[in-house]
PDB file of C-alpha atoms in Angstrom:
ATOM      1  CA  UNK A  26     147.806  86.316 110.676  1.00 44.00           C
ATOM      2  CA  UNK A  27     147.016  86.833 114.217  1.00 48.00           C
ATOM      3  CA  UNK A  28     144.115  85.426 115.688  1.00 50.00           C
ATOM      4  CA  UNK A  29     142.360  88.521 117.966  1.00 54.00           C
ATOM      5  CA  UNK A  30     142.139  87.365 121.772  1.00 63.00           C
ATOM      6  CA  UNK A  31     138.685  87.114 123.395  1.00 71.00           C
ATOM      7  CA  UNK A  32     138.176  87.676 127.002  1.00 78.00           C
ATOM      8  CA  UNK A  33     135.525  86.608 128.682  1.00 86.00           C
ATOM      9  CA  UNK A  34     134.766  87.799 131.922  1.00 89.00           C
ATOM     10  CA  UNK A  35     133.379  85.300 134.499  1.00 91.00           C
ATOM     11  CA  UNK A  36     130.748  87.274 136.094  1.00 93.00           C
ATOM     12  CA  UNK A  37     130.216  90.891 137.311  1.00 94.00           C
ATOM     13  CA  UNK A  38     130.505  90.485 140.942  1.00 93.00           C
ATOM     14  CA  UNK A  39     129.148  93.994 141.604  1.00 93.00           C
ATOM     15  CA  UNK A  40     125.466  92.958 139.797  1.00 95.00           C
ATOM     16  CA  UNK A  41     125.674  89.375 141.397  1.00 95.00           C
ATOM     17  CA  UNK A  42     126.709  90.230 145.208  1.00 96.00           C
ATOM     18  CA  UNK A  43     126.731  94.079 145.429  1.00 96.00           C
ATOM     19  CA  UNK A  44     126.578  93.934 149.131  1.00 98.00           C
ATOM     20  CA  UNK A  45     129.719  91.976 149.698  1.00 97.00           C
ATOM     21  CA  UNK A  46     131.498  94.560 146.946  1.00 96.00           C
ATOM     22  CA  UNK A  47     130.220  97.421 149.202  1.00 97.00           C
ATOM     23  CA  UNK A  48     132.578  97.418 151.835  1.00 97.00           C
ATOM     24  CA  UNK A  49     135.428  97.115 149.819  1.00 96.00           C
ATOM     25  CA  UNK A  50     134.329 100.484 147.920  1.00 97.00           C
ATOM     26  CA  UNK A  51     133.365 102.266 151.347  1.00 97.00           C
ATOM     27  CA  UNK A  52     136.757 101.360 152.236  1.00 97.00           C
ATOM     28  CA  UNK A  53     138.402 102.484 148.711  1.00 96.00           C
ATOM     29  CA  UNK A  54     136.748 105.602 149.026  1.00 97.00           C
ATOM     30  CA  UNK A  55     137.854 106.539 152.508  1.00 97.00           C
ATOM     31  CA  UNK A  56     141.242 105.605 151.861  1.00 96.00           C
ATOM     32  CA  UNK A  57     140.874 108.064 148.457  1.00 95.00           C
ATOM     33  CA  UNK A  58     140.718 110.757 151.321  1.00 95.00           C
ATOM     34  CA  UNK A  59     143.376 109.578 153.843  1.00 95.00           C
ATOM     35  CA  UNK A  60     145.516 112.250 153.214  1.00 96.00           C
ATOM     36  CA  UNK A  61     148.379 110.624 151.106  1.00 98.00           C
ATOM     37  CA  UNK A  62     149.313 112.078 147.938  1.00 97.00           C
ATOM     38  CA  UNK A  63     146.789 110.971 145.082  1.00 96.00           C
ATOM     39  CA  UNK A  64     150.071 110.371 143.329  1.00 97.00           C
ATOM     40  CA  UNK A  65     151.849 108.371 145.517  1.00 98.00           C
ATOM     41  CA  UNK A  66     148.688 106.251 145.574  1.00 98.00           C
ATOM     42  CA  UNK A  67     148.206 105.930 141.840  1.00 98.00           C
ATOM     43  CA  UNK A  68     151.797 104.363 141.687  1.00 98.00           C
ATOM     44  CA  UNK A  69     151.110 102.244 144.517  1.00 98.00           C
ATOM     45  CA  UNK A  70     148.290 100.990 142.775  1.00 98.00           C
ATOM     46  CA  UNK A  71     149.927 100.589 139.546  1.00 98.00           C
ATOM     47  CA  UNK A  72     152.857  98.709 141.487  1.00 98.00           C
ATOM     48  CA  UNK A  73     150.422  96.377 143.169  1.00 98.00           C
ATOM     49  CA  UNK A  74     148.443  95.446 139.737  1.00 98.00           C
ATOM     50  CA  UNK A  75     151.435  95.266 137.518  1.00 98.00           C
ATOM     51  CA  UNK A  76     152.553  92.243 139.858  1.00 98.00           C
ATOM     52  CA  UNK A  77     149.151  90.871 140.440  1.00 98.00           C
ATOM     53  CA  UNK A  78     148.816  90.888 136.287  1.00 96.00           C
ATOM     54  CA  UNK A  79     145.816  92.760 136.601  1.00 96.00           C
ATOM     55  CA  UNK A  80     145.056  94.073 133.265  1.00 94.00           C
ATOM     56  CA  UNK A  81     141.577  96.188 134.591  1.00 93.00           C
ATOM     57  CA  UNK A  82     143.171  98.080 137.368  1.00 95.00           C
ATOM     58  CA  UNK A  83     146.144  99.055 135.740  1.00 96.00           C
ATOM     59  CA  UNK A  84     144.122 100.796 132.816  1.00 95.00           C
ATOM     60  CA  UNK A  85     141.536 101.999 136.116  1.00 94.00           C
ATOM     61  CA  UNK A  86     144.677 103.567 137.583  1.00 96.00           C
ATOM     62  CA  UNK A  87     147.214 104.148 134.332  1.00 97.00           C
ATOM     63  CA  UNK A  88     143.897 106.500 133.053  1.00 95.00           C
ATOM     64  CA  UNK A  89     143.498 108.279 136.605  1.00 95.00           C
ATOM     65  CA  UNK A  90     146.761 109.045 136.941  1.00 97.00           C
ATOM     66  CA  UNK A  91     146.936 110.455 133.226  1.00 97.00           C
ATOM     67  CA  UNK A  92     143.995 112.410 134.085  1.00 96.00           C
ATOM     68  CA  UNK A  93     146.027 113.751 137.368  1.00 96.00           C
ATOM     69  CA  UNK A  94     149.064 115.419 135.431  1.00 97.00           C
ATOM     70  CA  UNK A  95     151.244 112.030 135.664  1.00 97.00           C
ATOM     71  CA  UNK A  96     153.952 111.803 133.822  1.00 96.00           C
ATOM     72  CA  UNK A  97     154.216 109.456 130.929  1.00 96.00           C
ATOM     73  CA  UNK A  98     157.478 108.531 131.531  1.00 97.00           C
ATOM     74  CA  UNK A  99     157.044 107.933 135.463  1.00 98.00           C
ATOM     75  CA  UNK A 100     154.115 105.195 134.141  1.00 97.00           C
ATOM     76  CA  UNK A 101     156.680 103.703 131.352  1.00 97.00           C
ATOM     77  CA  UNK A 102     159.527 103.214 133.592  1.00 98.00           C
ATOM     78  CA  UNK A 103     157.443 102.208 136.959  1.00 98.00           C
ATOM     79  CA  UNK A 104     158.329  98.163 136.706  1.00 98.00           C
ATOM     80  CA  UNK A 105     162.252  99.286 136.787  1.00 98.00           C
ATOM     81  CA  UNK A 106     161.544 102.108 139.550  1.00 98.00           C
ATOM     82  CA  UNK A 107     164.696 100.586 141.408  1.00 98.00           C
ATOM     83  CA  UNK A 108     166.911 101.570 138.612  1.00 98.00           C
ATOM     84  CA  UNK A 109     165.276 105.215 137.642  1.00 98.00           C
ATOM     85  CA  UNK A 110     165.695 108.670 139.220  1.00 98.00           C
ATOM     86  CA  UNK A 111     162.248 109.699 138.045  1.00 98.00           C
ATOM     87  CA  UNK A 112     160.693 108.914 141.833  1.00 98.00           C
ATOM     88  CA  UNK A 113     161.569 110.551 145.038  1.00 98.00           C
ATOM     89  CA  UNK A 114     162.918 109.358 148.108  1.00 98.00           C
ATOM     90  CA  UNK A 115     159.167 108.948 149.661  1.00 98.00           C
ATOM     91  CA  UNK A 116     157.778 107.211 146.587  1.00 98.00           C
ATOM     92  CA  UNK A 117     160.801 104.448 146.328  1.00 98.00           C
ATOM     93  CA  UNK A 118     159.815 103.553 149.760  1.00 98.00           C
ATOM     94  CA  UNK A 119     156.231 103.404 149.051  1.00 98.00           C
ATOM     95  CA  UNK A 120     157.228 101.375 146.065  1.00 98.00           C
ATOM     96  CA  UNK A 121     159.391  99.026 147.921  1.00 98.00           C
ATOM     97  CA  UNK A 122     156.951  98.150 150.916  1.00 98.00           C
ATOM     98  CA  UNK A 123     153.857  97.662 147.921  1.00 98.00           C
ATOM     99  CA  UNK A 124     156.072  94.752 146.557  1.00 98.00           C
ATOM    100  CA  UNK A 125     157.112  93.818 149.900  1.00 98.00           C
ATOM    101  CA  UNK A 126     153.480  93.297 151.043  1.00 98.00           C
ATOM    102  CA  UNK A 127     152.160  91.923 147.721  1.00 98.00           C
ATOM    103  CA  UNK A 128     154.870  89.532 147.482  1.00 98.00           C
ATOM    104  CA  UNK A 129     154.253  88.691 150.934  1.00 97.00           C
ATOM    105  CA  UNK A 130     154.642  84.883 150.673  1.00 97.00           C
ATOM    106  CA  UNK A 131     158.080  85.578 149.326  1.00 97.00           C
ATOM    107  CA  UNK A 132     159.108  88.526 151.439  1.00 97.00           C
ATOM    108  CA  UNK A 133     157.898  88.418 154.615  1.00 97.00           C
ATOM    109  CA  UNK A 134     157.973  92.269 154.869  1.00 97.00           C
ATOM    110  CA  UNK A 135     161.155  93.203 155.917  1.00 98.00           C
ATOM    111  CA  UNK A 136     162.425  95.297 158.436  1.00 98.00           C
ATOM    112  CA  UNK A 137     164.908  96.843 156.209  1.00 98.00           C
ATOM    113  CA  UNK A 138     162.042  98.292 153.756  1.00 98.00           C
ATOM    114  CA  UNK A 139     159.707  98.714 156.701  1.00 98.00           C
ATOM    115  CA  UNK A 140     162.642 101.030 158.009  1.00 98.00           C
ATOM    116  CA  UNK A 141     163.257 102.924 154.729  1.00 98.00           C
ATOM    117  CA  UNK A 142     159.314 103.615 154.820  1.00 98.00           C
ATOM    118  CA  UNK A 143     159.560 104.622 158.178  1.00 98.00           C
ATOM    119  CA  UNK A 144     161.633 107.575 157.273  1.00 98.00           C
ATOM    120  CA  UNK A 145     159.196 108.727 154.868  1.00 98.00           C
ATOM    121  CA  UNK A 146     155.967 108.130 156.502  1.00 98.00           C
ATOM    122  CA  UNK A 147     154.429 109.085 159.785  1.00 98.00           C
ATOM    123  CA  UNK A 148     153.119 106.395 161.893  1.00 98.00           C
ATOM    124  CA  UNK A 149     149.528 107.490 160.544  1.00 98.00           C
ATOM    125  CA  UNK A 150     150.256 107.726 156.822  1.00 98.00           C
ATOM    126  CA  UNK A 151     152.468 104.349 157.323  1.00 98.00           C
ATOM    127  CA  UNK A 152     148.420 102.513 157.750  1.00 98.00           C
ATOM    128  CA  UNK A 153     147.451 104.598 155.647  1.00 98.00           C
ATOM    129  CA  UNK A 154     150.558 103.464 152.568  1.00 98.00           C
ATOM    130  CA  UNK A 155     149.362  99.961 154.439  1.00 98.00           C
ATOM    131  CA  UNK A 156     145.729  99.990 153.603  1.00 98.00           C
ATOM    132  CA  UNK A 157     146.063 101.330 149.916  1.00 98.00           C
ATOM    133  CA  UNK A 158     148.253  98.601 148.867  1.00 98.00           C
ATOM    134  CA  UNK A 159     145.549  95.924 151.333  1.00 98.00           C
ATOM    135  CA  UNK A 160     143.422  97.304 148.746  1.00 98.00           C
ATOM    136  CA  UNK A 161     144.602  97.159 145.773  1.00 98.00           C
ATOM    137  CA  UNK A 162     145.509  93.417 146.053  1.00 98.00           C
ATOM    138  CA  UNK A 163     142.020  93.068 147.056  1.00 98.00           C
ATOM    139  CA  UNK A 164     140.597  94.834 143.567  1.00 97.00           C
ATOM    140  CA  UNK A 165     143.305  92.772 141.898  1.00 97.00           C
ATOM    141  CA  UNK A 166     142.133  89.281 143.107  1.00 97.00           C
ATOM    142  CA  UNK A 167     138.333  90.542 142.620  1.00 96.00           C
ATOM    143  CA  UNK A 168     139.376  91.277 139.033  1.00 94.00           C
ATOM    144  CA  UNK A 169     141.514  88.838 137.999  1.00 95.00           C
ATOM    145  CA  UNK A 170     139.559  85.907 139.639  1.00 94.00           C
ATOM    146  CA  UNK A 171     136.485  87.382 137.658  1.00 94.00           C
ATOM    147  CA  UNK A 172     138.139  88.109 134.335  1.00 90.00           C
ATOM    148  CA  UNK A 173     137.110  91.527 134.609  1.00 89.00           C
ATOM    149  CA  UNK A 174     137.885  93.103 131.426  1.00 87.00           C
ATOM    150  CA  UNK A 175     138.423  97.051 131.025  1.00 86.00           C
ATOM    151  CA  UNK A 176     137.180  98.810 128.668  1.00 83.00           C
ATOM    152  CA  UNK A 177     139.372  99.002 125.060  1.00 82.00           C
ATOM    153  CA  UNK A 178     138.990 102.095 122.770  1.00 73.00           C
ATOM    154  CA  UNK A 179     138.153 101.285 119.286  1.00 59.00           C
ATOM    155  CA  UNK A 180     141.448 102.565 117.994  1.00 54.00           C
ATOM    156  CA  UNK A 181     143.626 100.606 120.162  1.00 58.00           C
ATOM    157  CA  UNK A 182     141.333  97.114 119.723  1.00 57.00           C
ATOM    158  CA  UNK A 183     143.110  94.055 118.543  1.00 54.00           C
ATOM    159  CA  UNK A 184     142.544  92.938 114.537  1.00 51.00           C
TER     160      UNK A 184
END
């Protein structure tokens, strides 16, 4: 029989140091209104925390973008984007440049993706694309390094 898996989550950094948390949620929320699609930034962030392994953002952003009208299918097939047509021009390059920059170490971002997302994006919504995936791996590190654990329904809770 399987043995249920406990998580336990290191601290809660926003009760231990909510005013170092505070800027990165002043800066979450003004991205929310940058004027990107809420979409396009739901996959971003799903991109981003499927990499990092982050198991609380992706059910953060995996509910949202339920919530939003996503497609279930678009949020099934998302780590083989490359080889669906269920995304659009715009959102492949979005896609491309969030594993680009959070695989940074590895990628180097280059030019070739920063050129696809150039013909997608104005100069403006190209910070913009930048500073929701800056984001994201931010959240990502918080909650991973933390252990943050999301919350679990009591239908879908391990035996």
């Amino acid at each position: 029989m399987a043995k249920s898996l406990q998580i336990q989550e290191r601290l809660d950094p926003h009760q231990i140091a909510p005013e170092l948390i505070k800027p990165l949620l002043e800066l979450s929320a003004k991205i929310a209104g940058c004027g990107l699609e809420s979409s396009l930034m739901d996959l971003v962030k799903l991109r981003a925390s499927q990499i990092n392994g982050c198991a609380f953002c992706l059910h953060m952003h995996a509910s949202h973008a339920r919530k939003s009208g996503e497609a279930e299918m678009r949020l099934h097939v998302l780590p083989a984007w490359r080889e669906s047509p269920l995304y659009t021009p715009r959102e492949r390059a979005a896609l491309a440049w969030t594993e680009a920059l959070t695989l940074l170490a590895e990628t180097q971002a280059p030019d070739d993706v920063y050129a696809e997302v150039a013909l997608h994006f104005t100069e403006k919504e190209r910070v913009a694309l930048t500073m929701v995936i800056v984001t994201i791996n931010g959240w990502n590190r918080v909650a991973v390094g933390f252990r943050r654990v999301h919350a679990v329904e009591d239908a879908h809770a391990a035996a």
